[in-house]
XYZ file of C-alpha atoms in Angstrom:
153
model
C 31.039 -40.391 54.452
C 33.791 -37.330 55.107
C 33.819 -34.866 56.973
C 30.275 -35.654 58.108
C 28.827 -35.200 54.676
C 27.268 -37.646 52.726
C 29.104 -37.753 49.415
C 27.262 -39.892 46.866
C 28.801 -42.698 45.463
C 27.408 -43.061 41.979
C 25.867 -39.371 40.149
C 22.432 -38.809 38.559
C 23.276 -39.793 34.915
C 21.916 -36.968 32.651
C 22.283 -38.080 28.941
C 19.796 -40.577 28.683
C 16.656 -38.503 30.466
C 18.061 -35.251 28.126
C 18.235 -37.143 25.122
C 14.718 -38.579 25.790
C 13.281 -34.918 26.811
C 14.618 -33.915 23.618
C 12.919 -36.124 21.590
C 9.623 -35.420 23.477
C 10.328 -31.850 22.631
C 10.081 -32.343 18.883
C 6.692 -30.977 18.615
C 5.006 -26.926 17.612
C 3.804 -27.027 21.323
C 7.520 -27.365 22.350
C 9.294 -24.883 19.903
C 10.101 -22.320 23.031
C 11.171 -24.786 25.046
C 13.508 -26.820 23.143
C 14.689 -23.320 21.713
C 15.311 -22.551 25.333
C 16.713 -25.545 26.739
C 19.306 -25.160 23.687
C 19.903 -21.241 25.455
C 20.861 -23.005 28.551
C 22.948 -25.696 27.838
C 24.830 -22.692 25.468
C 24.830 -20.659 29.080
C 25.996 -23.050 31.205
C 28.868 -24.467 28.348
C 30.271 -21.155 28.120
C 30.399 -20.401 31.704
C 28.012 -17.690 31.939
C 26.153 -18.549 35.012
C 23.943 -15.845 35.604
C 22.476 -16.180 32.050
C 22.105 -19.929 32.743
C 20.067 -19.942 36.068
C 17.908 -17.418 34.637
C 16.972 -19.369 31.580
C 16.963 -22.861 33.186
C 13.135 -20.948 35.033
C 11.964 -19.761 31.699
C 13.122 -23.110 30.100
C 10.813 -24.841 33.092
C 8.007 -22.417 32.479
C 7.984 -23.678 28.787
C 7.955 -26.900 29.219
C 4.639 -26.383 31.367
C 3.166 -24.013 28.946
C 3.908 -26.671 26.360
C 2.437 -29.369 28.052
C -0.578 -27.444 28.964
C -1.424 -26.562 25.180
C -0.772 -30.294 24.407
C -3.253 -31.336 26.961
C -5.541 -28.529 25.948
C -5.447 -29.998 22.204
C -3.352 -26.839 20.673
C -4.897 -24.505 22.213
C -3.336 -21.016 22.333
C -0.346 -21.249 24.997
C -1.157 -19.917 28.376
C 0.892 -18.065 30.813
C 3.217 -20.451 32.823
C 1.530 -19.724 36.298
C -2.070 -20.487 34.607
C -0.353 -23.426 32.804
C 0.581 -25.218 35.497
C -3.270 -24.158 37.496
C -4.801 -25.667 34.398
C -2.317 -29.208 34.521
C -3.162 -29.045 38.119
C -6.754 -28.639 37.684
C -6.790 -31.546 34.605
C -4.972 -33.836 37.350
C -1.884 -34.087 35.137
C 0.183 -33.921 38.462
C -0.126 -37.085 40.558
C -2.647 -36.860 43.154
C -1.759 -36.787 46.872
C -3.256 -38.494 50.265
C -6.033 -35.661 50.499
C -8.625 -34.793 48.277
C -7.629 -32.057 45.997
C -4.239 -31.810 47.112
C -1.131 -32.549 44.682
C 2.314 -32.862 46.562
C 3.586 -32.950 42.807
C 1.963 -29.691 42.168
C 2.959 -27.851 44.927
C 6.559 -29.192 43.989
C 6.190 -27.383 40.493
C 4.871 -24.171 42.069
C 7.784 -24.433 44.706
C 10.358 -25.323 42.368
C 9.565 -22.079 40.097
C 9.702 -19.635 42.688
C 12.798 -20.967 43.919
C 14.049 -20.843 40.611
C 13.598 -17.283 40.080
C 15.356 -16.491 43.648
C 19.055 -15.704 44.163
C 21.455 -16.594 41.746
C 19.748 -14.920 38.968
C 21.743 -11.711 38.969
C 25.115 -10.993 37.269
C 27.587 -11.696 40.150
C 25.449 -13.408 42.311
C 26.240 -16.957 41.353
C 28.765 -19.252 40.992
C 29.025 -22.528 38.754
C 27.759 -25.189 41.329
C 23.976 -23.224 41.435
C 23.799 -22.758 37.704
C 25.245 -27.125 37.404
C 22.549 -27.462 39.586
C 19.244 -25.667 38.720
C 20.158 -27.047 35.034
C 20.072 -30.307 36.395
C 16.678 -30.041 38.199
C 15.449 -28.303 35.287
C 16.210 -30.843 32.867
C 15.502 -33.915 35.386
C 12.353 -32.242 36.750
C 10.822 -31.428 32.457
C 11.957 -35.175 31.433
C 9.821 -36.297 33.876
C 6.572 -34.873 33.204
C 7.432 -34.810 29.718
C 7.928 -38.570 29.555
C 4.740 -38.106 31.547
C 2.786 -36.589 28.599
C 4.038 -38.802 26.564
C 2.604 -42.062 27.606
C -0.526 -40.578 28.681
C -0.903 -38.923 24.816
C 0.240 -42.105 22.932
């Protein structure tokens, strides 16, 4: 502790979780998103922030809409906000303590708005946001990604 911030002692490691999401990319229901995800990591290598935090959203929204086609058995992709109404609906999100309620769900829907909130503007960011939303993006599709995949195979 310094300063009266908690400084963590030991980072989030991100190479295994992207090298897994990638591989549960490789799929036709996945093409936008891994196209995407390949956008943002391009973004955020060559320093243009702006470009990054907006595509680390639409790379988010495409992993949903890719999930929800999977789960749908290829059927044709959905908007993201219907995507994630239909996972929701399916119970692809854990459940919570009361009946119809999904904390994880209202996490998603959270987590998209906020990602399409400041920082999305040229100017308006700096490279700590975009380091960040990429990192929640990628963290946050591995997850239900990894999800799918255990629940598919």
């Amino acid at each position: 502790m310094s300063d009266s911030c908690l400084i963590p002692v030991a980072p989030v490691e991100l190479a295994p979780q992207r090298l897994r999401l990638k591989a549960n990319l490789d799929g036709p229901c996945f093409a936008d998103a891994k196209s995407r995800l390949e956008q943002l990591e391009a973004a955020i290598d060559g320093g243009n922030w702006e470009s990054a935090n907006s595509m680390a959203r639409g790379f988010l929204a495409a992993v949903f809409v890719g999930i929800c086609q999977t789960v749908e058995k290829g059927k044709e992709p959905r908007e993201e906000s219907e995507a994630r109404k239909r996972l929701a609906d399916a119970g692809f999100f854990a459940p919570g303590r009361q009946a119809g309620k999904s904390p994880e769900a209202e996490f998603v829907w959270k987590m998209s708005a906020m990602m399409g909130t400041e920082g999305a503007h040229a100017g308006a960011t700096a490279p700590d946001v975009a380091t960040y939303r990429y990192a929640l993006a990628l963290l946050t599709a591995d997850h239900f990604a990894e999800r799918l995949a255990t629940t598919v195979s």
